[in-house]
CSV table of C-alpha atoms in Angstrom, one decimal:
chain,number,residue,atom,x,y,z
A,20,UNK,CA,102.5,110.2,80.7
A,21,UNK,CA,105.6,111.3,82.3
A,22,UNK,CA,105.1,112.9,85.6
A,23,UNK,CA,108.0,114.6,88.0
A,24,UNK,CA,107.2,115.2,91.6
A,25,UNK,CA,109.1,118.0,92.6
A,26,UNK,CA,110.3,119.5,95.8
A,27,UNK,CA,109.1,116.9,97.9
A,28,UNK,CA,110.8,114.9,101.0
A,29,UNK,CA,110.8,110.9,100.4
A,30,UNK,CA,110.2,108.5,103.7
A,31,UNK,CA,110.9,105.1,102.3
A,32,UNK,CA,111.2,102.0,104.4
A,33,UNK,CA,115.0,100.5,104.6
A,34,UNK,CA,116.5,97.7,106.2
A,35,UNK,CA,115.8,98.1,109.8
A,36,UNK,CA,113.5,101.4,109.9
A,37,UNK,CA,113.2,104.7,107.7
A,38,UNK,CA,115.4,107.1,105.6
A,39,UNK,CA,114.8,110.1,104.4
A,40,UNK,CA,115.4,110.8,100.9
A,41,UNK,CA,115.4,114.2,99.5
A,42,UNK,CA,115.0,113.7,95.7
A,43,UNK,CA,112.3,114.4,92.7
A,44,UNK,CA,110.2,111.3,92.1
A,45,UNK,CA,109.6,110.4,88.3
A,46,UNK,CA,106.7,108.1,86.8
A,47,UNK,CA,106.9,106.8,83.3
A,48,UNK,CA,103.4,105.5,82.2
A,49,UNK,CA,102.7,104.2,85.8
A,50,UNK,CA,106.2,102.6,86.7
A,51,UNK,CA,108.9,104.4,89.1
A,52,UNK,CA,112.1,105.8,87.3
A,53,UNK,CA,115.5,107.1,88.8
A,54,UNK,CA,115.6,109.9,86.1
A,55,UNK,CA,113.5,111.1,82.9
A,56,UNK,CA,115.0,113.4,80.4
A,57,UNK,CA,111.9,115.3,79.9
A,58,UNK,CA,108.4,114.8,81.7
A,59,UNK,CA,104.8,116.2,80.4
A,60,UNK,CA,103.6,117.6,84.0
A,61,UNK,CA,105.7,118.7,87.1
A,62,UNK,CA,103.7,118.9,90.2
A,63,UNK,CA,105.7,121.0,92.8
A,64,UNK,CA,104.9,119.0,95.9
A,65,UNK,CA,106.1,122.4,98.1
A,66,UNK,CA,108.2,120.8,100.3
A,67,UNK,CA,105.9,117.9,101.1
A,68,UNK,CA,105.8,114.3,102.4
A,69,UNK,CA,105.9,111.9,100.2
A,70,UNK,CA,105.0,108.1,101.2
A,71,UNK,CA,104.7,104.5,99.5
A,72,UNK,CA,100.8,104.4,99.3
A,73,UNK,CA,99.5,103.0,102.5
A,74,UNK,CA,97.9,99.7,104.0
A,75,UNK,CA,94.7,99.3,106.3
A,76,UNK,CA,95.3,95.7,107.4
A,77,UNK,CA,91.7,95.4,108.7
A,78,UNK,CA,88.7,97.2,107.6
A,79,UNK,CA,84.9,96.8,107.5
A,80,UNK,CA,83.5,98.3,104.5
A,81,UNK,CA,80.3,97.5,104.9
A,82,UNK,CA,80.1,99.7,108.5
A,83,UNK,CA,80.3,103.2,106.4
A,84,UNK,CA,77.1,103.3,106.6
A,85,UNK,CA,76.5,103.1,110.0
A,86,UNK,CA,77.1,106.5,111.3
A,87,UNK,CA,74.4,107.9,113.3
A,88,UNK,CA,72.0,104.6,112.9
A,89,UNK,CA,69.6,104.2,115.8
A,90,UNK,CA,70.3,101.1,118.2
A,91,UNK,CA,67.6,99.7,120.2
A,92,UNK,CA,68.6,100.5,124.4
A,93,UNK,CA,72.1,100.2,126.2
A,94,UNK,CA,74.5,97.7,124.8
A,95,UNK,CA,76.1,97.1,128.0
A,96,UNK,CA,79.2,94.6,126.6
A,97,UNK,CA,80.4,93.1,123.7
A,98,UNK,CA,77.5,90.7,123.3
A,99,UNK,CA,75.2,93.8,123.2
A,100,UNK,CA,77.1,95.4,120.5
A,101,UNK,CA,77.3,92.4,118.0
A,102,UNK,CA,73.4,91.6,118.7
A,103,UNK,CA,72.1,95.3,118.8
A,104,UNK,CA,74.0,96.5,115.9
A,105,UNK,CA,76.6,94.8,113.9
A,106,UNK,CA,74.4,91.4,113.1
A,107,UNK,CA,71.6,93.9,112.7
A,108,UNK,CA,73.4,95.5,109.9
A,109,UNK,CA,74.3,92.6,108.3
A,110,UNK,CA,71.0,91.5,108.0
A,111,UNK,CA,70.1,94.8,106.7
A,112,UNK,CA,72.4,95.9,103.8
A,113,UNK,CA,71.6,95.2,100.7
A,114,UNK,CA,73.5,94.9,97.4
A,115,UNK,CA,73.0,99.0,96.5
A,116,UNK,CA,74.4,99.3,100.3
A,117,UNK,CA,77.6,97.7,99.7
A,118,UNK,CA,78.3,99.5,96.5
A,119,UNK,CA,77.6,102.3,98.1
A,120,UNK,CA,79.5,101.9,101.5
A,121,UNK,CA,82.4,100.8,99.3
A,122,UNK,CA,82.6,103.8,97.4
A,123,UNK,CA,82.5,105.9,100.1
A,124,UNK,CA,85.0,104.3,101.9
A,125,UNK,CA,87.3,103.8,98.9
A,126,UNK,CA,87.0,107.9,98.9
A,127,UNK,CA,88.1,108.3,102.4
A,128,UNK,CA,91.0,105.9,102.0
A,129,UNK,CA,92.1,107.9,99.0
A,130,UNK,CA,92.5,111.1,101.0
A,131,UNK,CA,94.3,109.5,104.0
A,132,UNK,CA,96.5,108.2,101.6
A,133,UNK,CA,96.0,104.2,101.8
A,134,UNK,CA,95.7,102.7,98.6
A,135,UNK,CA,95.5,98.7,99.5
A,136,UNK,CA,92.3,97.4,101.6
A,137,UNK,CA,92.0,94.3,103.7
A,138,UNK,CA,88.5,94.1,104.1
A,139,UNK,CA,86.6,91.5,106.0
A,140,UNK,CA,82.9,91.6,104.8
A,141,UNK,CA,79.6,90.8,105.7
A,142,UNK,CA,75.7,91.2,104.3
A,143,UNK,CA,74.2,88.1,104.9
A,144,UNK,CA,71.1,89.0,102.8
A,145,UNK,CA,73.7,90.0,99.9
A,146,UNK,CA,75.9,87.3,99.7
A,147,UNK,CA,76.6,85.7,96.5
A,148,UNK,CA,78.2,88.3,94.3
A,149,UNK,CA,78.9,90.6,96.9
A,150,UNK,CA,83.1,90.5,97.0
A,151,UNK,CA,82.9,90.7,92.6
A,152,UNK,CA,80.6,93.7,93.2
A,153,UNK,CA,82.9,95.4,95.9
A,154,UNK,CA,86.0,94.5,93.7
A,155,UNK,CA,84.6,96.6,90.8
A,156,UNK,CA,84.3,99.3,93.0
A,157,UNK,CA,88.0,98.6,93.7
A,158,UNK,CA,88.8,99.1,90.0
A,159,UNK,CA,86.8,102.3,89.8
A,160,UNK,CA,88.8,103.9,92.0
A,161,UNK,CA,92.0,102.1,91.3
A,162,UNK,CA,93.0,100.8,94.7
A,163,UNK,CA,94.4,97.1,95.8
A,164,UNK,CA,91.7,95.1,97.6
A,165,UNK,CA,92.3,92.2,99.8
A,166,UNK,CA,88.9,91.2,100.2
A,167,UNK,CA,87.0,88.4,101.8
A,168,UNK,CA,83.7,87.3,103.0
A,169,UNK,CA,82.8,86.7,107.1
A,170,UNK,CA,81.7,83.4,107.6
A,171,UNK,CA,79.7,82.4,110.4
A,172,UNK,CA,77.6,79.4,112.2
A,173,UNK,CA,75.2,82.4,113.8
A,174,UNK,CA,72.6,82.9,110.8
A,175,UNK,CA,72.2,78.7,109.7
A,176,UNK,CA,74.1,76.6,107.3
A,177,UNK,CA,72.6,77.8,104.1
A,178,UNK,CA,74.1,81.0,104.7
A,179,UNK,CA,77.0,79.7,106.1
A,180,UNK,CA,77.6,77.2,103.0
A,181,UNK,CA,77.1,80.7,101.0
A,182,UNK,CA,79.2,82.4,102.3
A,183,UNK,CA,81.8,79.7,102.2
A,184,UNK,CA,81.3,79.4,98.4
A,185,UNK,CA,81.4,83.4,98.3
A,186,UNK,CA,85.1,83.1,99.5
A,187,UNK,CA,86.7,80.3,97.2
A,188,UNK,CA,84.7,81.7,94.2
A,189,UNK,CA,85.9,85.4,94.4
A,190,UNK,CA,89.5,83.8,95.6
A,191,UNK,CA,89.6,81.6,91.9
A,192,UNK,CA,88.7,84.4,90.2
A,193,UNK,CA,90.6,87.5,91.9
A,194,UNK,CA,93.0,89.2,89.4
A,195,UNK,CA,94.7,92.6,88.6
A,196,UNK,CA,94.7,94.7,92.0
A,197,UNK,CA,91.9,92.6,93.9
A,198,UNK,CA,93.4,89.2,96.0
A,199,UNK,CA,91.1,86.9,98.1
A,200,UNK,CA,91.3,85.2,101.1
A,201,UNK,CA,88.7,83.3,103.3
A,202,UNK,CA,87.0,84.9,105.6
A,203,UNK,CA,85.8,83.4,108.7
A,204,UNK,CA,83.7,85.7,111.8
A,205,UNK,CA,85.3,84.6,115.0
A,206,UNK,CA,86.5,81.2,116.5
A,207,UNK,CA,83.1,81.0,119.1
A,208,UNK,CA,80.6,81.7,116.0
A,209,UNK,CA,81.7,78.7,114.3
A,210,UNK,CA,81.0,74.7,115.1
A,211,UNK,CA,84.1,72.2,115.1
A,212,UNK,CA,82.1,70.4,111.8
A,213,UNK,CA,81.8,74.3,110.5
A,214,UNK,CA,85.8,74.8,110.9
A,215,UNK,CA,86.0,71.0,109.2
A,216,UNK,CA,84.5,72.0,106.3
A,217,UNK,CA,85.9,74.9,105.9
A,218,UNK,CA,89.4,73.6,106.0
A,219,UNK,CA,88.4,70.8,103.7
A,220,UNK,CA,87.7,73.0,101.2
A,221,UNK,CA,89.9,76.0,101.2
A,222,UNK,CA,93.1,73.9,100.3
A,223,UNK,CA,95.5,76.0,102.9
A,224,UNK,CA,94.7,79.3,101.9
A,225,UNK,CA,95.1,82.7,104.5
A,226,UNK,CA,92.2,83.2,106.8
A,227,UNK,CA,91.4,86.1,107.7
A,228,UNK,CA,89.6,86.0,111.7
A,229,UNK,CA,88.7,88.1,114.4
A,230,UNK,CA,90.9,86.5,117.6
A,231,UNK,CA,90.3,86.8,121.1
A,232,UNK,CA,88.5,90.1,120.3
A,233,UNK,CA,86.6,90.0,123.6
A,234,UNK,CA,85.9,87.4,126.6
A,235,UNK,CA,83.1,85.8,124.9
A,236,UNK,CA,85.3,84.5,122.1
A,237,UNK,CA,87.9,83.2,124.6
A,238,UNK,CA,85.0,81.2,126.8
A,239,UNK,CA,83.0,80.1,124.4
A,240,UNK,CA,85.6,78.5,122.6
A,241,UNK,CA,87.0,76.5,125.6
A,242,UNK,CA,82.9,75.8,126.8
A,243,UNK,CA,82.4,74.3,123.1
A,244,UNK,CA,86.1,72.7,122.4
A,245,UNK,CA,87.7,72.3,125.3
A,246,UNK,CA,90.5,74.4,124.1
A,247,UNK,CA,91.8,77.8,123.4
A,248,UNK,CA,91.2,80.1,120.1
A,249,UNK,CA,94.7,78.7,118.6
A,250,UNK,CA,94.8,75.6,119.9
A,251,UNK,CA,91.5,75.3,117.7
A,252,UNK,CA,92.5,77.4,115.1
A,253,UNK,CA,95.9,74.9,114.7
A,254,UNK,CA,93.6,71.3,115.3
A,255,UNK,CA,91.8,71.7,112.2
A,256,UNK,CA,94.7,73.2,110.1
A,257,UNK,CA,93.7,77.0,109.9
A,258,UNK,CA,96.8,78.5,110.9
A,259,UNK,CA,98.0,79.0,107.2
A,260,UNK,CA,100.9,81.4,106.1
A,261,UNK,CA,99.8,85.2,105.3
A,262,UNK,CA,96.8,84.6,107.3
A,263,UNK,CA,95.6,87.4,109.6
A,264,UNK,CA,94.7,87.1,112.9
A,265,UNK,CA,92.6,90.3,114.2
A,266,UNK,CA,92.6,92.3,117.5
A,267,UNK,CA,94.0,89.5,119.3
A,268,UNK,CA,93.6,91.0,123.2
A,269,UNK,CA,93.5,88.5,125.0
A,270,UNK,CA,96.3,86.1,124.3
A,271,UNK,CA,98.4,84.7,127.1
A,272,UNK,CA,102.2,84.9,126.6
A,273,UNK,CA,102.4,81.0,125.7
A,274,UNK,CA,99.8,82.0,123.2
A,275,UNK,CA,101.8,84.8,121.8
A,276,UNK,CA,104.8,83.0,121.9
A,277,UNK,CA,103.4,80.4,119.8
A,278,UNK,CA,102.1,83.2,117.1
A,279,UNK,CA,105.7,84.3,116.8
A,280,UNK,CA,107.3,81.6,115.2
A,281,UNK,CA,103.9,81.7,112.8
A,282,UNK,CA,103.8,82.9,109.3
A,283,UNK,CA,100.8,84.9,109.9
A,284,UNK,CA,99.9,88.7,111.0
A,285,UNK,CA,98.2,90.1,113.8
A,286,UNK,CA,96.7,93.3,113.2
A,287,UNK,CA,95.9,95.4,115.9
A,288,UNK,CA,92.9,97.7,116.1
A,289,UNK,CA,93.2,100.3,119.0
A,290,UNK,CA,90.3,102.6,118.3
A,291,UNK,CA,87.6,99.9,117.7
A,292,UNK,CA,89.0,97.8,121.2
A,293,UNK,CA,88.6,100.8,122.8
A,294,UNK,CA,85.0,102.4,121.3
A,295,UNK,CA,83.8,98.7,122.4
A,296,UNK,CA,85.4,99.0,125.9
A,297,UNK,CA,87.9,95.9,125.6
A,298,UNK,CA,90.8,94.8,126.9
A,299,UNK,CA,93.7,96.0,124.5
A,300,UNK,CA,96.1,93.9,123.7
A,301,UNK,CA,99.8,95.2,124.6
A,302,UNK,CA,101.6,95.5,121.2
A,303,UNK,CA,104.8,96.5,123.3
A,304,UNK,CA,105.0,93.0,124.4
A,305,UNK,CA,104.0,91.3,121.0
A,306,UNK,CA,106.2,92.9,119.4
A,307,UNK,CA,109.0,92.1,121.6
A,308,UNK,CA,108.6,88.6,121.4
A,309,UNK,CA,108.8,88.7,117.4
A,310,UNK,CA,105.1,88.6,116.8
A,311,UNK,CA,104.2,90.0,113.2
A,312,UNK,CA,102.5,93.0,114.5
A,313,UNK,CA,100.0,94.7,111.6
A,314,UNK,CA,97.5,97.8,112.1
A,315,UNK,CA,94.0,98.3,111.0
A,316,UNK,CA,91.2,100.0,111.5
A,317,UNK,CA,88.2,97.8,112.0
A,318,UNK,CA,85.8,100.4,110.1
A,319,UNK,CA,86.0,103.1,112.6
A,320,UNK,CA,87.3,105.2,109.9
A,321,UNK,CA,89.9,104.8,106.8
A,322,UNK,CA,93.0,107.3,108.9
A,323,UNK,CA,95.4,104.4,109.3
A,324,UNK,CA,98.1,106.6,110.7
A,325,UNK,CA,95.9,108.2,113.3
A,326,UNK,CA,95.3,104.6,114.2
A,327,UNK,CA,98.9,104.5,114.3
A,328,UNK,CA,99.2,107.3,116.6
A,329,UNK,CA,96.9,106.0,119.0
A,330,UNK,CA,98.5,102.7,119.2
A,331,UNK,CA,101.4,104.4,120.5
A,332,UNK,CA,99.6,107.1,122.9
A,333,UNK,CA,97.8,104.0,124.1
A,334,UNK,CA,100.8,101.9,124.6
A,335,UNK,CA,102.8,104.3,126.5
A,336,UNK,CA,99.7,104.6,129.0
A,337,UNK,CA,99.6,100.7,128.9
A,338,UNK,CA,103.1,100.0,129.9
A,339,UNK,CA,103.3,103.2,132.1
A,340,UNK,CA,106.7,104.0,129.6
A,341,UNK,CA,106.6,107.1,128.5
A,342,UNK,CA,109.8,105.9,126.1
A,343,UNK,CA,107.8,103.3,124.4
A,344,UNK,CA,105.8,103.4,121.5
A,345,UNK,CA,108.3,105.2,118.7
A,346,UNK,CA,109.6,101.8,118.2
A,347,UNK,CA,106.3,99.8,117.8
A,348,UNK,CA,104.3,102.7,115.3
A,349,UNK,CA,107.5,101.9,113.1
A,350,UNK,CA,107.2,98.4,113.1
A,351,UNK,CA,103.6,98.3,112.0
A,352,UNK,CA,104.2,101.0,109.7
A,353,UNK,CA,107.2,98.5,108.3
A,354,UNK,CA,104.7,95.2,108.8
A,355,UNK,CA,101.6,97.1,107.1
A,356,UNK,CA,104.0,97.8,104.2
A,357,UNK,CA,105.6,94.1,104.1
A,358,UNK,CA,101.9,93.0,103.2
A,359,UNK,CA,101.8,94.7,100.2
A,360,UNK,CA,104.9,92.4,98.9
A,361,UNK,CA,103.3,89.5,100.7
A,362,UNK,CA,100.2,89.4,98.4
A,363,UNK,CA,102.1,90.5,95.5
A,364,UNK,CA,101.5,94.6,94.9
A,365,UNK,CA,104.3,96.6,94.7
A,366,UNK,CA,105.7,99.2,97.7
A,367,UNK,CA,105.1,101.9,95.1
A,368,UNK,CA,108.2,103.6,94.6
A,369,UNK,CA,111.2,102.4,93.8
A,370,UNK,CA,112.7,102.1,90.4
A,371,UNK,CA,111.3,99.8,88.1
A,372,UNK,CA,108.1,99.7,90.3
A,373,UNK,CA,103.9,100.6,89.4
A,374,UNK,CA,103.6,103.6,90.9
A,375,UNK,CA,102.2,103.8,94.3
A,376,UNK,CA,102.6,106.6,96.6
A,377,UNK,CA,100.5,109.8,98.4
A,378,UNK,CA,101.6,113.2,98.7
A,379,UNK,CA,100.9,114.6,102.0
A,380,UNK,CA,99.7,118.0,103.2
A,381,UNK,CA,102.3,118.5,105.4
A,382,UNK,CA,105.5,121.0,105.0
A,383,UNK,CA,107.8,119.9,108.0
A,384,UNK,CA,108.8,123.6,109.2
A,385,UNK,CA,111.0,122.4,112.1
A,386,UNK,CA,114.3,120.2,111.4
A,387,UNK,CA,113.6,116.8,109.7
A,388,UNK,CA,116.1,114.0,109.1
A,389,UNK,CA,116.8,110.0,109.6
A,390,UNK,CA,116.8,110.5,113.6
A,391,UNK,CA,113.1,112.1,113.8
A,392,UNK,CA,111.0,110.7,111.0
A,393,UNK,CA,109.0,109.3,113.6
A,394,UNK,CA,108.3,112.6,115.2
A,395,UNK,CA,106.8,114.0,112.0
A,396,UNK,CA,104.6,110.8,111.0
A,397,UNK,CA,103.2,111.1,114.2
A,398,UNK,CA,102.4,114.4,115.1
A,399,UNK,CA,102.8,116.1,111.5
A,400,UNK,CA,101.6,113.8,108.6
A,401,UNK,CA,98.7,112.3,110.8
A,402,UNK,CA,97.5,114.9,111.2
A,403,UNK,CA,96.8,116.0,107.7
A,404,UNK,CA,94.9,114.4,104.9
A,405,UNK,CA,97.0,113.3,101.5
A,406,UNK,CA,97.0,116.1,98.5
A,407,UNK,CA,98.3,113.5,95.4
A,408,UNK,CA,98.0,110.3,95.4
A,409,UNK,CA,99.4,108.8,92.4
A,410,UNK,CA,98.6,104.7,91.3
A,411,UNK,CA,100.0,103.2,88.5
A,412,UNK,CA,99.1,105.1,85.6
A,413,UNK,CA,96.7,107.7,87.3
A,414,UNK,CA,96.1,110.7,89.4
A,415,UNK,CA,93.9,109.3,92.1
A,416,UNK,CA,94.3,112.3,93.9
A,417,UNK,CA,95.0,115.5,92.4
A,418,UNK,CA,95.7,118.8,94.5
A,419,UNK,CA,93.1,117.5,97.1
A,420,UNK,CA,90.5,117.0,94.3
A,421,UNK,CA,88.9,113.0,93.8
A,422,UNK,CA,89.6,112.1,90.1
A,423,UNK,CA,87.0,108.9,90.6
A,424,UNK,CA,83.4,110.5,89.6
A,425,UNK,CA,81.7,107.0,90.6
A,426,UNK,CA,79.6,108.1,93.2
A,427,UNK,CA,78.4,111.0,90.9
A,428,UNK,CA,78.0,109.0,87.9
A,429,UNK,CA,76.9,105.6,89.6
A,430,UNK,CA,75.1,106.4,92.7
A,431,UNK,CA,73.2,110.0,92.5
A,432,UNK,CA,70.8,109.1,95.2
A,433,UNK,CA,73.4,108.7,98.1
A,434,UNK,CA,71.2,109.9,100.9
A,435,UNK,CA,68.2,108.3,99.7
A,436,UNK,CA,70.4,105.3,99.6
A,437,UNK,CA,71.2,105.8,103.3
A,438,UNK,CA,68.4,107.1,104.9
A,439,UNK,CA,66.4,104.0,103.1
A,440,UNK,CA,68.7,101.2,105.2
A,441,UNK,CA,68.1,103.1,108.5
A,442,UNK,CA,64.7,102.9,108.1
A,443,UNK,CA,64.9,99.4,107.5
A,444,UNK,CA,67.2,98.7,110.2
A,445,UNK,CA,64.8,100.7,112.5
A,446,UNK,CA,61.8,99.0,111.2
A,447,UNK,CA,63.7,95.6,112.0
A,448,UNK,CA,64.2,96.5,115.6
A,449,UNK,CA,60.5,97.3,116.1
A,450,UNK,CA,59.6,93.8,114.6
A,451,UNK,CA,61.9,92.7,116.9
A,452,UNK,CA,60.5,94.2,120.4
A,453,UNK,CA,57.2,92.7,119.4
């Protein structure tokens, strides 16, 4: 099919920030073209914003399902909130769980425009199998996935060694739009013989790690190593290129300094650090000192450029700077878009490229160009939800209607679905008590 996208406004990434293009956008069978001489469907885009399809750098699928689950007293810290919910869940979820909280996370993404997914996962009574099954979710809806499995020391070494082999088997076997990578819980879950083994048999490829997320991360590690989270990280040869190195709040500057002159991403996640109450890390300052600077949104929800937006509000508070934070939402913006390229998908639309772009429902009514791109991402197209979203050879997305009917077709008994692992998690806390 040969689609024109009409009447629309172009924000494209450039050397050194954004430009604004003002141009129709034309798909031939799924690839970008500067021009078509006749075209089956227009779709008058009414003056809208059209973007290269977006990235969450961090994610947690498997959480979707959380919303509105019953926890068992206060939390009180960040220990409290792994104990008392998230390594409840895990233990929980089952494999109709994780097809299900991937659909309907894969939904969400569509209609806030992001169309590649680095997920770190985790259901530790649903391990082997688990990424294969999430990746043909993936496929159903069309999107990239980036996907991995969270291995920890916490739940015994059988389940560790599973979820070991869960990594390098769906890495071997990734293809199409689905990449692996090897994914590991947090430096103070995991042993010095764990971390051995792991790097023995990974053979350099990325991690992907929660870093210095909280206190307990940073002292644990020194009480059981005698060292800090990269030090260790770096002793047993973990520090690959492309690797991602989450949250990341509690670096000193020798620490971030050293990250720097690293191959490897940080993503930040600003709404998650501060649901949980945590020291945020100050991307003004990373980002200063050349660290690779990412966003994500750690499962709070698939709206990667509200994220964005309140990196920046956050930042300006942080550094008490009311002139900061422009400069560091376009950077991530940039960095987010760079990992497309880095694990091989295309941006998405330039010539000659697989389509990959999103529509948004946003009409810029006030004056728009080069200088104040910015202005509009933040406090226009954030705001709004995508209307097309267009990958490869389909219409993802079409006039704010899903094309996917997998969760119709596949999975008819969502709430029953949902309502069943609540009970179970809730049943498991009772057990628990006694």
């Amino acid at each position: 099919m040969r689609i024109e996208l009409c009447n629309c406004l172009q924000i494209l990434p450039v050397e050194g920030g954004l430009k604004l293009r003002e141009a129709p956008v034309y798909i031939e069978d799924g690839v970008i073209r500067d021009r078509l001489e006749s075209v089956d469907r227009v779709i008058d885009c009414g003056g809208r914003i059209v973007l290269p399809g977006l990235v969450n750098a961090h994610h947690h699928i498997y959480s979707n399902l959380a919303k509105g689950i019953a926890v068992a007293g206060p939390m009180r810290d960040f220990s409290g909130i792994l104990e008392k919910l998230w390594w409840r869940l895990d233990r929980t979820l089952n494999e109709e769980d994780v097809i299900l909280s991937t659909a309907q996370t894969l939904e969400d993404c569509i209609r806030s425009g992001v169309t590649t997914v680095f997920d770190h996962h985790i259901s530790s009574s649903f391990i082997d199998g688990s990424l294969q099954r999430m990746g043909e979710v993936f496929d159903a809806y069309g999107l990239n996935g980036v996907l991995c499995f969270e291995i920890s020391g916490r739940n015994g070494k059988e389940i560790f060694r599973q979820s070991l082999e869960e990594n390098i088997r769906f890495r071997s076997h990734a293809k199409g739009n689905l990449r692996g990578v090897i994914g590991l819980h947090a430096s103070f879950t995991l042993s010095d013989d764990e971390l051995r083994e792991i790097a023995d048999r990974i053979d350099g490829a990325p991690i992907h790690i929660h870093v210095a997320e909280a206190e307990d991360d940073v002292r644990v590690t020194r009480e059981i190593s005698g060292m800090g989270i990269l030090e260790r990280l770096g002793k047993f040869g973990l520090l690959n290129p492309d690797s991602l190195l989450v949250h990341c709040n509690l670096l000193e500057e020798s620490e971030m300094k050293e990250i720097s002159g690293l191959p490897v991403f940080v993503v930040h996640n600003i709404e998650s650090a501060m649901n949980n109450a945590l020291t945020v890390g100050n991307i003004h300052r990373m980002i200063e000192m050349g660290v690779k600077v990412a966003a994500g949104t750690d499962g709070m929800s698939s709206n990667i450029l509200r994220a964005m937006r309140t990196s920046v509000l956050y930042t300006k508070q942080l550094n008490r700077d009311p002139d900061v934070g422009y400069d560091e939402f376009q950077s991530m913006l940039l960095r987010n878009w760079q990992m497309k390229r880095t694990y091989d998908f295309p941006l998405g639309i330039r010539e000659g490229e697989k389509a990959d772009l999103a529509v948004f429902d946003y009409v810029p009514v006030t004056p728009i160009h080069d200088g104040n791109l910015i202005g509009h991402l933040l406090f226009g197209v954030a705001e709004s939800t995508a209307r097309w979203v267009i990958k490869d050879r389909d219409i993802l997305l079409d006039d704010g209607r899903l094309m996917s009917d997998f969760c119709e077709d596949r999975l008819t008994k969502n709430r029953v679905i949902a309502e069943r692992l609540h009970e179970r998690f809730f049943n498991n806390i009772n057990r628990m008590k006694r």
